[in-house]
CSV table of C-alpha atoms in Angstrom, one decimal:
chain,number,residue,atom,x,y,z
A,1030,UNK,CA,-25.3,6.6,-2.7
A,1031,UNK,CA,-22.7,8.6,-1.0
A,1032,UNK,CA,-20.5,5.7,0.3
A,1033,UNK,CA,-19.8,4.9,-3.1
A,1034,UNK,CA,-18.9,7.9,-4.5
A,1035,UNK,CA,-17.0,8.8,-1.4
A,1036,UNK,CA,-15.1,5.4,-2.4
A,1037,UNK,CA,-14.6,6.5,-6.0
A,1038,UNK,CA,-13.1,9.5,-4.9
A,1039,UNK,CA,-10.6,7.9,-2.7
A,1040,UNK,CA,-9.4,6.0,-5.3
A,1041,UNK,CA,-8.8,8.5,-8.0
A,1042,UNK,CA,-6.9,10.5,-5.2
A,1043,UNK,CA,-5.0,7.5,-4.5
A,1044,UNK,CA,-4.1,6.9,-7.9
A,1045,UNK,CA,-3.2,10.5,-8.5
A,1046,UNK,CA,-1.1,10.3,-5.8
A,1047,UNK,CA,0.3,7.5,-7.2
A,1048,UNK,CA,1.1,8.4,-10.2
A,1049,UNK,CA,2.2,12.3,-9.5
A,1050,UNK,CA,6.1,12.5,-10.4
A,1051,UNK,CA,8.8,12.8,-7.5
A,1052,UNK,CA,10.5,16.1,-8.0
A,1053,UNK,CA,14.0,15.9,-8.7
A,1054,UNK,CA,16.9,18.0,-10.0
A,1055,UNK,CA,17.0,17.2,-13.7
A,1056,UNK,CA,13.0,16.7,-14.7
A,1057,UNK,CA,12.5,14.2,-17.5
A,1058,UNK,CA,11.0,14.5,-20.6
A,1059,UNK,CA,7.2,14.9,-20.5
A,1060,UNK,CA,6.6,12.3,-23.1
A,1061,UNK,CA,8.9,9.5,-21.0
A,1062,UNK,CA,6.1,6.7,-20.0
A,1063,UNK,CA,5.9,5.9,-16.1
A,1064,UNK,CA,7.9,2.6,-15.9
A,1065,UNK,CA,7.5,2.1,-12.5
A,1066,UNK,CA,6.3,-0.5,-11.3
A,1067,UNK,CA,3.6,0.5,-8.2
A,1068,UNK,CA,2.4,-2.0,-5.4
A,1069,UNK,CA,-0.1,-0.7,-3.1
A,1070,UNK,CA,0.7,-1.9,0.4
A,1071,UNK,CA,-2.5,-2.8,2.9
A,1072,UNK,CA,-0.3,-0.7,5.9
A,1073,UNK,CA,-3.0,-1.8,8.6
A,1074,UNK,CA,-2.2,-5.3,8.0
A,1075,UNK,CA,1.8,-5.1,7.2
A,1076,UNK,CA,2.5,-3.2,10.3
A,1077,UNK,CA,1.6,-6.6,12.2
A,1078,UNK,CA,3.6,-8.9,10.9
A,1079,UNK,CA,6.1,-8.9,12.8
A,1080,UNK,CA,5.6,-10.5,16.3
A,1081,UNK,CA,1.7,-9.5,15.5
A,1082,UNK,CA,2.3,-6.3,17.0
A,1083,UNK,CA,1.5,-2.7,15.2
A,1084,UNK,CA,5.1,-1.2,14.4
A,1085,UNK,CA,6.2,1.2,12.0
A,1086,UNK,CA,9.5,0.1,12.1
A,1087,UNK,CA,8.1,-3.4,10.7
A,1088,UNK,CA,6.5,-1.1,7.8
A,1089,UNK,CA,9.9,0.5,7.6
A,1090,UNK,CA,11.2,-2.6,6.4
A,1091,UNK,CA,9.0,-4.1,4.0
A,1092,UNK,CA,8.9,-0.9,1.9
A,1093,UNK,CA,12.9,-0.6,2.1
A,1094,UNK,CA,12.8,-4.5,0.6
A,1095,UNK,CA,9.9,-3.1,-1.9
A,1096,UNK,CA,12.1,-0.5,-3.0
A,1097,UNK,CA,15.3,-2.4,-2.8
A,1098,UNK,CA,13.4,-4.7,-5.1
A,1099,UNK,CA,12.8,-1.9,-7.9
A,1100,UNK,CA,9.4,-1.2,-6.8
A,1101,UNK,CA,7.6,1.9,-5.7
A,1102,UNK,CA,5.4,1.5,-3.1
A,1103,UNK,CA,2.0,3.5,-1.6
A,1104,UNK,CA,0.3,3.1,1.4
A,1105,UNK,CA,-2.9,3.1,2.7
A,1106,UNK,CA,-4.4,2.9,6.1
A,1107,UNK,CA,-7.6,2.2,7.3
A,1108,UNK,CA,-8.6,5.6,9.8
A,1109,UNK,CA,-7.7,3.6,13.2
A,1110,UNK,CA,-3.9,2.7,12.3
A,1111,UNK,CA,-2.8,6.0,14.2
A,1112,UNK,CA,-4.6,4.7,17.0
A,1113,UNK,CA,-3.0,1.5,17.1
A,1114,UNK,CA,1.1,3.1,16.6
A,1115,UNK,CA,0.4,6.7,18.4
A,1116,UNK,CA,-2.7,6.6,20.4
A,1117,UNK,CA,-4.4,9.5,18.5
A,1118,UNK,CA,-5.5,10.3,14.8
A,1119,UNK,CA,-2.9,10.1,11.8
A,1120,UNK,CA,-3.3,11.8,8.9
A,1121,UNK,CA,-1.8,11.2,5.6
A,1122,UNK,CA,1.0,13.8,6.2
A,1123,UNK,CA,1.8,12.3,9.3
A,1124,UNK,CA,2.5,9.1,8.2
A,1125,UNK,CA,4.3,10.0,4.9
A,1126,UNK,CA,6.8,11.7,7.1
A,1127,UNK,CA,7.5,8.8,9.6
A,1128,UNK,CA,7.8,6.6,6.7
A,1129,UNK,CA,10.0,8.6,4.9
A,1130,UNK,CA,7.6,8.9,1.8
A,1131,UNK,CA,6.2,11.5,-0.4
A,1132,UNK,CA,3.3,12.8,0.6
A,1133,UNK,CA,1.3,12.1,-2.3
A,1134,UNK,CA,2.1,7.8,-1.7
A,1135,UNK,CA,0.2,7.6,1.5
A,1136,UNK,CA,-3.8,7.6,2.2
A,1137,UNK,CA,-5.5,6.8,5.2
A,1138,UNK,CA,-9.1,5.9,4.3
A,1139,UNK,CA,-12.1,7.8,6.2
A,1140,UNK,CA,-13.4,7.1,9.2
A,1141,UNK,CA,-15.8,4.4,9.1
A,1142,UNK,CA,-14.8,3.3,5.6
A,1143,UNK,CA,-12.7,0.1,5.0
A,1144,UNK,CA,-9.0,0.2,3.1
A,1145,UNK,CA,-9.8,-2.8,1.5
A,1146,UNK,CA,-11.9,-1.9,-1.4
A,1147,UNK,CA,-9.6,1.3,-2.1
A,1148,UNK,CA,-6.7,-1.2,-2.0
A,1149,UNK,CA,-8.1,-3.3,-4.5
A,1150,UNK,CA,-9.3,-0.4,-6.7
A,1151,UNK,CA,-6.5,1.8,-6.6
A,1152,UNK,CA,-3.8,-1.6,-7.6
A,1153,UNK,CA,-6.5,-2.5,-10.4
A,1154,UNK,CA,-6.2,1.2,-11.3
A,1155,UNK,CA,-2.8,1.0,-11.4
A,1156,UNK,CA,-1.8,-2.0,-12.3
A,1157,UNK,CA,-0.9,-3.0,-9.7
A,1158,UNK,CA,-0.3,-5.4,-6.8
A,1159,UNK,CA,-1.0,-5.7,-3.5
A,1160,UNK,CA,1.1,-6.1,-0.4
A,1161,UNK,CA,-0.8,-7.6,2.5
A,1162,UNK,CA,-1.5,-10.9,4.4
A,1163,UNK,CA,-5.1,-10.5,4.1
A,1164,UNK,CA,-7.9,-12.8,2.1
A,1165,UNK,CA,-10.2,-10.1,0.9
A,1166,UNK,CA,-12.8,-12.5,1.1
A,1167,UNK,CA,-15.7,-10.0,1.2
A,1168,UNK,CA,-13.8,-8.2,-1.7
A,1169,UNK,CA,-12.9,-11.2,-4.2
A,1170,UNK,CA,-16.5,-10.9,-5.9
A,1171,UNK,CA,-15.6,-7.0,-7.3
A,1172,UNK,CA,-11.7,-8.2,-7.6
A,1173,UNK,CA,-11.6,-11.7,-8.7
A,1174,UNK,CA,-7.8,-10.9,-9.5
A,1175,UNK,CA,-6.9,-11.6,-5.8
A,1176,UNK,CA,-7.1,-15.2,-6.4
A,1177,UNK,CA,-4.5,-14.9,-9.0
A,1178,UNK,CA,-1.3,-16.2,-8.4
A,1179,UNK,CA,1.3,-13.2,-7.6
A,1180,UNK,CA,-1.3,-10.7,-7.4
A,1181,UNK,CA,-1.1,-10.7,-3.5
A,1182,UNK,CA,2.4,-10.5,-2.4
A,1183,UNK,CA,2.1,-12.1,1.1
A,1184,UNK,CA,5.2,-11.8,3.9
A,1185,UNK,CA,5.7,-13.2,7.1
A,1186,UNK,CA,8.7,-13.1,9.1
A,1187,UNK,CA,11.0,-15.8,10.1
A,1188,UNK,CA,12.7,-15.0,13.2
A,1189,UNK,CA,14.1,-11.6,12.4
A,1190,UNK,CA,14.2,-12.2,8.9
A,1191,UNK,CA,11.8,-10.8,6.2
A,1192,UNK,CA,10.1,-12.9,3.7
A,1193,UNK,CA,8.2,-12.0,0.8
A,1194,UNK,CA,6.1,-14.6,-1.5
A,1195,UNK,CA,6.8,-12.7,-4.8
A,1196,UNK,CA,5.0,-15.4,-6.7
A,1197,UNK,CA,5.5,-15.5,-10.3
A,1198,UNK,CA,6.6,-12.0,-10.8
A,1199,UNK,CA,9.4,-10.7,-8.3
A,1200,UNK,CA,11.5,-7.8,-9.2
């Protein structure tokens, strides 16, 4: 019983993260509707694509080419990913700052619990779609959407060059 609700509360912070506005200099009107349009990037699985190896700097540049695309990206983590890039535990803060991202876009999941589901959750939350090479096999049953086309942006690299398979809606 608590593995679920612990889930459930991942995914409304994720969303609220999400969703909370970036602070500028001249605040817009409180009745302007959010227009943006969010992906929710799997940042276990992106950080290998390049060369299979965990990088940041790989990271780096798919959300520059997300946001170079129009699109606002979050990220989450599954608990081990500062393990893999630092040797030791990152939190949330930690890797909003080495990203260069607000705070309130990042989430690294608990220990022990998968990103997967919160992934899934949090885009069907929002809208919106995922970023990540992964199947989500063991996740398709509660998210049928993953088998539809464009819903899963997949990338890959060739050579030094960034791909991204935008499907049937690219920005």
């Amino acid at each position: 019983m608590a593995i679920p609700a612990a889930l459930a509360a991942l995914v409304l912070l994720i969303a609220a993260r999400l969703r909370a506005p970036r602070r500028t200099s001249v605040p817009e009107p409180r009745h302007a509707p959010d227009r943006r349009q969010y992906v929710i990037v799997d940042g276990s699985n992106v950080m290998h694509w390049k060369n299979e190896v965990p990088s940041l700097d790989t990271l780096r540049e798919v959300l520059g080419d997300l946001t170079a695309r129009g699109l606002t990206p979050g990220v989450v983590f599954d608990a081990n990913a500062g393990y893999l890039l630092a040797d030791r535990y990152l939190h949330h803060q930690d890797f909003a700052g080495l990203l260069g991202l607000p705070v309130e876009r990042v989430m690294v999941v608990a220990k022990g619990a998968p990103a997967d589901p919160t992934i899934l959750t949090a885009a069907r939350n929002m809208k919106a779609r995922v970023v990540s090479n992964d199947q989500f096999r063991d996740w398709a049953g509660d998210h049928p959407e993953v088998h539809e086309p464009g819903h899963v942006i997949r990338g890959r690299y060739r050579g030094d060059r960034l791909v991204l398979d935008l499907g049937e809606n690219p920005a």
